[in-house]
XYZ file of C-alpha atoms in Angstrom:
615
model
C -0.034 0.022 0.036
C 1.384 3.331 -1.008
C 1.387 5.889 1.869
C 2.913 8.800 0.048
C -0.174 10.352 -1.482
C 0.614 13.700 -0.186
C -2.597 15.700 0.248
C -1.607 16.217 3.992
C 1.795 17.728 4.736
C 3.237 16.791 8.225
C 5.497 19.694 8.831
C 7.502 20.446 12.001
C 5.471 22.006 14.788
C 5.154 25.835 14.324
C 8.105 27.621 16.036
C 6.906 29.794 19.055
C 10.111 31.707 18.986
C 9.139 33.411 15.708
C 6.777 35.682 17.599
C 9.133 38.042 19.426
C 11.216 39.190 16.436
C 8.291 39.416 14.033
C 6.283 41.393 16.512
C 9.235 43.782 16.850
C 9.328 44.224 13.138
C 5.596 44.870 13.028
C 5.847 47.485 15.699
C 8.488 49.298 13.952
C 6.284 49.222 10.802
C 3.288 50.596 12.653
C 5.366 53.366 14.103
C 6.365 54.463 10.594
C 2.675 54.729 9.809
C 1.647 56.579 13.041
C -0.253 53.603 14.354
C -0.467 52.429 17.979
C -1.528 48.878 17.135
C -2.844 46.500 14.534
C -5.377 43.731 14.365
C -4.380 40.392 12.598
C -7.274 38.010 11.966
C -6.877 34.476 10.569
C -8.816 35.608 7.343
C -8.559 36.439 3.677
C -10.776 38.745 1.574
C -13.510 36.129 1.359
C -13.677 35.344 5.213
C -13.369 31.614 4.389
C -12.205 28.933 6.724
C -9.568 27.781 4.289
C -7.252 30.500 3.081
C -4.459 30.679 0.665
C -0.910 30.514 1.956
C -0.508 34.237 1.254
C -3.278 34.977 3.833
C -1.873 32.996 6.688
C -0.741 36.165 8.337
C -1.686 35.237 11.829
C 0.246 31.904 11.624
C 3.317 33.689 10.192
C 3.407 36.274 12.962
C 2.535 34.113 15.976
C 3.154 30.542 15.115
C -0.568 29.542 15.715
C -1.765 27.140 13.117
C -5.564 26.885 14.027
C -8.332 27.640 11.614
C -9.804 30.484 13.544
C -8.242 33.271 15.625
C -7.104 36.842 15.932
C -4.207 38.771 17.366
C -3.822 42.432 18.464
C -0.482 43.986 18.653
C -0.028 47.201 20.701
C 3.132 49.118 21.388
C 3.718 47.380 24.790
C 1.406 44.300 24.760
C -0.204 41.752 22.502
C -2.967 39.271 22.780
C -4.130 36.266 20.744
C -7.846 35.292 20.782
C -8.849 31.675 20.249
C -11.930 29.549 20.740
C -12.430 26.495 22.934
C -10.975 24.179 20.347
C -7.585 25.645 20.599
C -7.022 26.548 24.216
C -4.294 23.784 24.566
C -2.882 24.120 21.056
C -2.236 27.830 21.331
C 0.075 27.313 24.313
C 2.229 24.839 22.417
C 2.537 27.013 19.210
C 2.655 30.671 20.582
C 5.244 32.406 22.867
C 3.153 33.206 25.941
C 5.755 35.810 26.883
C 4.808 37.760 23.765
C 1.064 37.082 23.396
C -1.513 36.733 26.130
C -4.127 34.085 25.210
C -7.798 35.063 25.427
C -10.983 33.085 24.729
C -12.569 34.404 21.453
C -16.048 34.056 23.042
C -15.671 34.653 26.858
C -13.056 37.295 26.509
C -13.720 38.955 23.108
C -11.361 41.327 21.391
C -13.757 44.153 21.761
C -13.589 43.882 25.653
C -9.832 43.630 25.431
C -9.669 46.789 23.316
C -11.804 48.689 25.868
C -9.446 47.591 28.718
C -6.112 48.115 26.999
C -6.369 50.837 24.319
C -5.426 54.161 25.697
C -7.341 57.522 24.887
C -6.357 58.855 21.537
C -4.686 55.683 20.297
C -4.975 54.736 16.518
C -5.638 51.207 16.062
C -5.073 49.825 12.409
C -6.986 47.139 10.668
C -7.146 45.773 7.116
C -10.743 46.331 5.922
C -10.478 43.549 3.420
C -9.872 40.962 6.318
C -12.910 41.922 8.598
C -16.524 41.599 7.835
C -18.657 44.655 7.851
C -20.442 43.512 10.899
C -17.158 42.710 12.712
C -15.628 46.066 11.868
C -18.595 47.901 13.221
C -18.042 46.135 16.561
C -14.480 47.100 16.543
C -15.207 50.705 15.712
C -17.693 50.814 18.582
C -15.143 49.443 21.025
C -12.492 51.838 19.927
C -14.884 54.821 20.181
C -15.907 53.778 23.693
C -12.157 53.763 24.615
C -11.591 57.229 23.145
C -9.545 55.655 20.441
C -9.842 55.425 16.586
C -10.024 52.398 14.317
C -7.924 53.198 11.238
C -8.354 51.359 7.847
C -5.004 50.559 6.231
C -4.621 50.659 2.474
C -1.737 48.306 2.636
C -1.388 45.523 5.316
C 1.661 46.265 7.375
C 2.200 42.557 7.993
C 2.740 42.165 4.145
C 5.331 44.920 4.352
C 7.536 42.919 6.708
C 6.805 39.377 5.368
C 9.765 38.311 3.236
C 8.996 35.814 0.680
C 5.203 35.915 1.170
C 3.486 33.478 -1.203
C 1.791 34.957 -4.314
C -1.772 35.103 -5.297
C -3.233 31.761 -6.242
C -4.249 31.083 -9.812
C -5.704 27.440 -9.584
C -7.523 26.196 -12.599
C -11.343 26.619 -12.547
C -13.434 23.726 -14.133
C -17.102 23.074 -14.623
C -18.939 20.936 -12.165
C -20.937 18.477 -14.127
C -24.673 18.505 -14.076
C -24.728 14.893 -13.241
C -23.423 15.893 -9.866
C -24.822 19.450 -9.364
C -28.427 18.352 -10.285
C -29.273 21.822 -11.457
C -28.069 23.805 -14.393
C -26.265 26.984 -13.311
C -28.473 29.113 -15.585
C -31.567 27.794 -13.755
C -29.798 28.735 -10.468
C -29.145 32.207 -11.898
C -32.926 32.589 -12.672
C -33.862 31.286 -9.224
C -31.643 33.649 -7.367
C -32.628 36.590 -9.602
C -36.305 35.748 -8.910
C -35.588 35.949 -5.195
C -33.732 39.345 -5.420
C -36.652 40.824 -7.475
C -39.101 39.617 -4.775
C -36.880 41.230 -2.109
C -36.973 44.487 -4.082
C -33.242 44.724 -4.641
C -31.434 45.507 -7.823
C -28.415 43.173 -7.189
C -26.517 41.060 -4.679
C -22.841 41.119 -4.065
C -21.458 37.565 -3.628
C -18.162 37.332 -1.670
C -18.138 33.783 -0.440
C -16.288 31.410 -2.861
C -18.459 28.376 -1.973
C -21.619 30.425 -2.890
C -19.853 31.398 -6.232
C -18.883 27.786 -6.960
C -22.403 26.489 -6.285
C -24.117 29.240 -8.322
C -22.064 28.846 -11.405
C -21.406 25.169 -11.121
C -17.704 25.577 -11.079
C -14.851 24.248 -8.773
C -11.423 25.562 -8.266
C -7.941 24.930 -6.672
C -7.109 28.124 -4.922
C -7.106 26.764 -1.488
C -6.245 23.442 0.125
C -8.787 20.731 0.797
C -11.797 22.688 -0.664
C -12.442 23.021 -4.410
C -12.926 26.804 -4.347
C -12.236 29.540 -6.938
C -11.401 32.730 -5.244
C -13.647 35.374 -6.826
C -16.298 37.896 -6.368
C -19.600 37.973 -8.117
C -22.511 40.548 -8.731
C -25.851 38.925 -9.282
C -28.429 41.156 -10.861
C -32.208 40.865 -10.250
C -32.672 40.943 -14.054
C -30.890 37.480 -14.293
C -27.503 38.568 -15.567
C -24.322 37.952 -13.453
C -20.834 39.397 -13.382
C -17.978 37.261 -12.317
C -14.773 39.017 -11.060
C -11.866 36.456 -11.450
C -8.393 36.027 -12.650
C -8.987 34.799 -16.121
C -5.731 32.856 -16.064
C -7.828 30.405 -14.100
C -10.317 29.821 -16.943
C -10.005 27.491 -19.814
C -11.867 27.661 -23.048
C -14.232 24.875 -21.762
C -14.885 26.766 -18.580
C -15.678 29.949 -20.512
C -18.075 28.204 -22.753
C -19.678 26.567 -19.660
C -20.319 29.905 -18.119
C -22.209 31.193 -21.165
C -23.566 34.519 -22.201
C -25.512 35.149 -19.023
C -22.196 35.680 -17.194
C -19.793 38.635 -17.936
C -16.262 38.058 -16.932
C -14.063 40.784 -15.342
C -10.635 40.957 -13.873
C -10.795 41.265 -9.945
C -9.400 44.761 -10.068
C -12.687 45.780 -11.944
C -14.673 45.265 -8.877
C -13.952 48.775 -7.521
C -15.321 50.312 -10.639
C -18.334 48.126 -10.695
C -19.221 49.132 -6.911
C -18.748 52.785 -7.930
C -21.177 52.404 -10.788
C -23.840 50.816 -8.553
C -23.392 53.806 -6.211
C -23.565 56.311 -8.878
C -26.915 54.751 -10.168
C -28.230 54.681 -6.649
C -28.900 51.012 -6.895
C -30.386 49.031 -3.962
C -27.836 46.341 -3.087
C -28.224 43.135 -0.935
C -24.933 42.681 0.965
C -24.377 40.097 3.745
C -22.576 42.192 6.293
C -21.691 39.113 8.339
C -19.487 37.760 5.520
C -18.729 40.564 3.201
C -15.453 42.577 3.837
C -15.901 45.966 5.408
C -13.944 47.481 2.342
C -16.785 46.509 0.127
C -19.489 48.089 2.452
C -17.425 51.260 2.757
C -16.920 51.414 -0.923
C -20.646 51.024 -1.599
C -21.559 53.620 1.032
C -19.116 56.180 -0.282
C -20.309 55.717 -3.791
C -23.972 56.338 -2.904
C -25.457 52.841 -3.228
C -28.433 51.894 -1.004
C -27.293 48.897 1.070
C -30.016 46.436 2.110
C -28.324 44.038 4.499
C -29.371 40.544 4.201
C -28.138 36.880 3.989
C -26.041 35.782 0.983
C -28.977 34.656 -1.237
C -27.212 31.438 -2.195
C -26.670 30.114 1.432
C -30.006 28.451 1.886
C -30.483 27.099 -1.631
C -26.919 25.643 -1.462
C -27.611 24.107 1.928
C -30.807 22.427 0.756
C -29.301 19.689 -1.383
C -31.353 18.446 -4.369
C -32.150 14.818 -4.931
C -29.089 14.382 -7.138
C -26.817 15.875 -4.533
C -28.239 13.772 -1.782
C -27.908 10.513 -3.873
C -24.251 11.635 -4.655
C -23.581 12.046 -0.888
C -24.854 8.557 -0.372
C -22.635 7.109 -2.961
C -19.612 9.061 -1.690
C -20.271 7.917 1.785
C -20.461 4.177 0.811
C -17.226 4.620 -1.099
C -15.618 6.492 1.897
C -17.068 4.156 4.406
C -15.317 1.179 2.728
C -11.926 3.069 2.622
C -12.414 3.877 6.494
C -13.417 0.375 7.193
C -10.359 -1.054 5.409
C -8.264 1.437 7.501
C -9.863 0.385 10.761
C -9.287 -3.272 9.942
C -5.652 -2.545 9.082
C -5.276 -0.546 12.285
C -6.543 -3.513 14.303
C -3.852 -5.737 12.805
C -0.914 -3.332 12.756
C -1.212 -0.830 15.642
C -0.385 -3.044 18.435
C 3.016 -3.817 16.928
C 4.574 -0.549 18.079
C 5.628 0.315 14.466
C 2.738 2.643 13.634
C 2.362 6.343 14.520
C -0.107 9.064 14.328
C 1.399 10.153 11.160
C 1.703 6.710 9.573
C -1.965 6.030 10.472
C -3.064 9.185 8.760
C -0.998 8.359 5.700
C -2.569 4.815 5.572
C -6.117 6.201 5.864
C -5.282 8.642 3.035
C -3.770 5.756 0.873
C -6.977 3.730 1.390
C -9.136 6.542 0.122
C -6.779 7.149 -2.865
C -7.190 3.529 -3.782
C -10.868 4.231 -4.476
C -9.634 6.109 -7.644
C -12.138 8.820 -6.982
C -10.286 10.889 -4.295
C -9.909 14.552 -5.319
C -8.408 15.755 -1.944
C -8.854 15.425 1.748
C -11.656 17.690 3.115
C -9.373 18.822 5.768
C -6.084 17.782 7.484
C -6.619 14.477 9.277
C -6.871 14.880 13.117
C -4.891 11.715 14.123
C -4.563 11.956 17.968
C -3.438 9.148 20.311
C -3.645 9.322 24.185
C -3.248 12.947 25.357
C -3.071 14.327 21.875
C -6.666 13.049 21.277
C -7.652 15.539 24.017
C -6.763 18.446 21.828
C -10.027 18.908 19.972
C -8.441 20.116 16.689
C -5.107 18.434 17.050
C -2.819 18.502 13.988
C 0.002 15.973 14.127
C 3.410 17.182 13.237
C 6.861 15.639 13.066
C 7.526 17.135 16.439
C 4.286 15.936 18.162
C 3.924 12.534 16.499
C 3.273 9.679 18.961
C 3.852 5.967 18.463
C 0.679 3.939 18.721
C 0.699 1.259 21.366
C -1.387 -1.249 23.179
C -3.837 0.440 25.504
C -3.930 3.822 23.686
C -7.339 5.606 22.964
C -6.883 6.750 19.444
C -9.135 9.428 17.857
C -9.152 9.839 14.108
C -11.280 12.661 12.543
C -10.974 12.750 8.772
C -12.780 13.408 5.518
C -12.489 13.383 1.709
C -13.530 15.316 -1.306
C -15.126 13.326 -4.190
C -16.899 14.718 -7.273
C -20.169 13.395 -5.861
C -19.861 14.437 -2.238
C -17.865 15.591 0.644
C -17.315 13.434 3.806
C -16.285 13.978 7.420
C -16.149 11.176 9.942
C -14.629 10.565 13.421
C -14.041 7.300 15.114
C -12.435 6.706 18.485
C -10.859 3.146 19.032
C -8.925 1.308 21.526
C -5.585 0.056 20.367
C -5.805 -3.537 21.783
C -7.440 -3.434 25.150
C -7.751 -0.037 27.028
C -5.008 0.131 29.567
C -5.686 0.251 33.310
C -3.709 3.462 33.467
C -6.397 5.088 31.260
C -9.075 3.858 33.974
C -10.923 1.357 31.746
C -14.299 1.965 33.531
C -13.970 5.815 33.122
C -13.136 5.476 29.493
C -15.974 3.145 28.839
C -18.460 5.315 30.780
C -17.495 8.435 28.761
C -17.423 6.673 25.507
C -20.926 5.285 26.069
C -22.267 8.619 27.124
C -20.982 10.189 24.006
C -22.447 7.367 21.971
C -25.961 7.788 23.727
C -25.754 11.382 22.899
C -24.916 10.558 19.154
C -27.857 8.133 18.973
C -30.343 10.464 20.771
C -29.592 13.003 18.104
C -29.582 10.492 15.198
C -33.133 9.193 16.237
C -34.629 12.725 16.636
C -37.889 13.500 15.061
C -38.826 17.228 14.923
C -41.315 19.565 13.327
C -40.822 22.103 10.554
C -38.958 25.247 11.755
C -36.812 23.454 14.316
C -33.366 24.829 14.737
C -30.139 23.041 15.592
C -29.958 24.718 18.935
C -33.310 23.237 19.987
C -31.862 19.811 19.212
C -28.396 20.123 20.811
C -29.428 18.987 24.284
C -30.058 15.582 22.852
C -26.398 15.038 22.219
C -25.199 16.375 25.609
C -27.885 15.010 27.946
C -26.138 11.737 28.945
C -22.981 13.743 29.614
C -24.672 16.498 31.560
C -26.173 13.824 33.885
C -22.709 12.869 34.775
C -21.543 16.519 35.221
C -19.640 16.364 31.987
C -19.719 18.382 28.612
C -17.728 19.242 25.495
C -16.583 22.742 24.425
C -17.512 22.639 20.671
C -20.616 22.622 18.481
C -22.445 19.348 17.995
C -22.968 19.752 14.244
C -21.873 21.719 11.265
C -23.260 21.889 7.787
C -21.383 20.116 4.916
C -21.393 20.891 1.317
C -21.622 18.888 -1.846
C -18.029 18.704 -3.095
C -17.589 22.045 -1.403
C -16.566 23.076 2.092
C -16.733 20.600 4.915
C -17.950 23.301 7.111
C -20.994 24.881 5.430
C -23.586 27.391 6.790
C -26.060 28.534 7.707
C -27.314 25.346 9.500
C -25.541 24.086 12.585
C -26.302 22.216 15.916
C -25.022 24.156 18.853
C -26.061 25.173 22.461
C -25.449 28.753 21.181
C -28.881 30.412 20.062
C -29.374 29.934 16.401
C -32.637 30.681 14.445
C -31.883 28.970 11.159
C -34.312 25.997 10.791
C -33.118 22.499 9.741
C -34.693 21.888 6.307
C -34.954 18.848 4.055
C -31.842 18.336 1.981
C -29.455 19.845 4.491
C -26.548 17.801 5.579
C -25.019 18.252 8.983
C -22.631 16.407 11.267
C -23.575 14.620 14.452
C -20.368 14.742 16.579
C -20.708 14.855 20.435
C -17.365 14.245 22.302
C -15.530 14.234 25.503
C -12.009 15.242 26.280
C -9.921 14.473 29.320
C -6.928 16.779 29.203
C -3.661 15.012 29.257
C -5.282 11.591 28.931
C -7.511 10.909 25.912
C -10.289 12.366 23.597
C -13.507 10.720 22.427
C -15.667 11.784 19.578
C -18.173 9.822 17.343
C -19.131 11.657 14.249
C -21.442 10.720 11.375
C -23.073 13.016 8.760
C -26.748 13.053 8.535
C -29.209 14.363 5.967
C -32.502 16.059 7.005
C -35.389 14.198 5.567
C -38.827 15.517 4.538
C -41.568 15.404 7.270
C -43.596 12.041 7.369
C -46.529 11.099 9.553
C -46.064 9.192 12.824
C -48.541 6.427 13.754
C -51.066 7.908 16.071
C -49.470 11.406 15.711
C -51.085 14.699 14.685
C -48.224 16.433 12.914
C -45.697 15.216 10.354
C -42.093 15.182 11.545
C -38.747 15.488 9.894
C -35.786 13.086 10.853
C -32.247 12.445 10.125
C -30.861 9.966 7.543
C -27.494 8.769 8.546
C -25.119 8.879 5.604
C -21.754 7.832 7.194
C -21.032 4.128 7.224
C -18.323 2.635 9.468
C -18.283 0.492 12.614
C -18.235 2.080 16.075
C -15.801 0.413 18.405
C -17.834 -2.118 20.448
C -14.959 -2.720 22.907
C -15.363 0.730 24.374
C -19.138 0.406 25.009
C -20.618 -0.266 28.409
C -23.949 -1.953 27.400
C -25.382 -1.466 30.967
C -25.578 2.189 30.370
C -27.551 1.773 27.234
C -31.426 1.309 27.012
C -33.094 -1.229 24.613
C -33.882 1.517 22.053
C -30.263 2.762 21.942
C -28.863 -0.891 21.664
C -31.398 -1.559 18.878
C -30.350 1.621 17.028
C -26.777 0.535 17.238
C -27.459 -3.025 16.098
C -29.423 -1.760 13.192
C -26.807 0.680 12.180
C -24.115 -1.977 12.371
C -26.209 -4.323 10.337
C -26.576 -1.670 7.566
C -22.910 -1.083 7.664
C -22.253 -4.702 7.122
C -24.746 -5.096 4.311
C -23.705 -2.042 2.354
C -19.889 -2.196 2.870
C -19.025 -5.898 2.892
C -19.488 -6.252 -0.946
C -16.810 -3.541 -1.376
C -14.057 -5.045 0.923
C -11.457 -7.754 0.367
C -12.159 -11.008 2.182
C -9.859 -10.362 5.164
C -11.574 -6.980 5.804
C -14.915 -8.560 5.403
C -14.244 -11.082 8.173
C -13.032 -8.275 10.395
C -16.120 -6.260 9.777
C -18.428 -9.042 10.589
C -16.863 -9.211 14.021
C -16.842 -5.366 14.389
C -20.556 -5.156 13.674
C -21.915 -8.090 15.892
C -25.033 -7.320 17.674
C -24.485 -5.719 21.134
């Protein structure tokens, strides 16, 4: 088996010592521009989770490699803001003598600004790297502190970053109708009709996954997500303008886009916004995702901004029948690859010759052997023992642990296929869980996580139900033991697009977006014992249309589980499960065996038969 596929690079751990000299350079640059501080978000001009190498300013400055965060550097102090996923990781990757860690939610940047910015201070920011809504909050915080938020035409980090990577120009290709399920001209007409009904002249699209969905195109500008970095202007009359580096476009892609789409160079966006303003057009702008620069440009040009959600968000999230069938096919294929990996792991991991890195490489190789793998959907989280307790752990050469008997091993991974995007987490015992891990404790926690997973998977709920209303189902068994986890329970997933897709989610944070038929979302409760182990069980599910319940009065929606792979029976305490929960698990495992066994070699079929035995 070839393990050198290479979609994931296992580099050395980021070096915390880079922070002090680079912050010193930044402070000198700020002084030259008369600034008392600067805000460095982990963001690009499109506010996406995955950004090109050129936009990794936060990582370059601080060493922090997480997917979300922000730093503020003042003359005499600096802070880095991270969420609950990264509270352990940040201390390993960032110099705590330079940056004070703050919780992004509990200790937000706006509060820190109020407590640390002096009267009359000038705090710089790059208006391309903050949403309009976020920039407004920052302005308010600065005003309350008697300070000023100053937009910078040129980013001062770029001025000191030697050998900064260039702008990506990945090829853009058509996404076939056989996978998309709807022609892009039909989508253009549908979105235009919505804009006209909302009484706006046009909408500005800034999110690459919305643009990829709307035009049925896919790109190669960022890792793990097939996105073309571009902007678009969708007119209520049905015509669209696409602002994209034309070096990315082949003659086939140009022909695909057709005569309802006008192509422009990215630099033409400024002029287009000015023209909208001069004509006093009414413009839909999603201020929660569009860069502040765009809002300010429209305002100054005289456009009438009508804040509202990106009009592609909900149509994209509500997968059509072709997309849902593609997701089913992708998950059968992926489930077979993951099952082959789990069978391989059961044979090899106790030998002491495998590590977190080699395991992740093996899993990638099994996926590559399907012949359909386009990329991973994110860097595999391959964490053994204490590394598994780091929620978004990313193994490096420096942190790599050898797998051994008794370890609790967590592997969270996913793949990109033309017919769908996958995301799955399994937690397994390497051999028998060691007594040093407190076997009873581990099984109790694992079973409580499983009970939460099953509770959510079995939910029936009426039209209009949001993810926040269902979140307790995934946490209740943990709560009853005084336990919890500090991350969301579920995120939306795209169709050969982003593995983290909005607007749907399942979280205990208030959220008013309803779960609608066709939405795909993850079900991933967990538990993490710092310094010991992590547990997470994740399947993707699709929201199904409402159906009647015998004896009921209202039709109810449900979840169809898409992910297919066995859940480790050796970590389950059956005495903690009721008959309904055991029946769900046995039915799920019977389905896993039925659907995957024909796709496996004989040795792995035999292993799967044992792994899916009735509880």
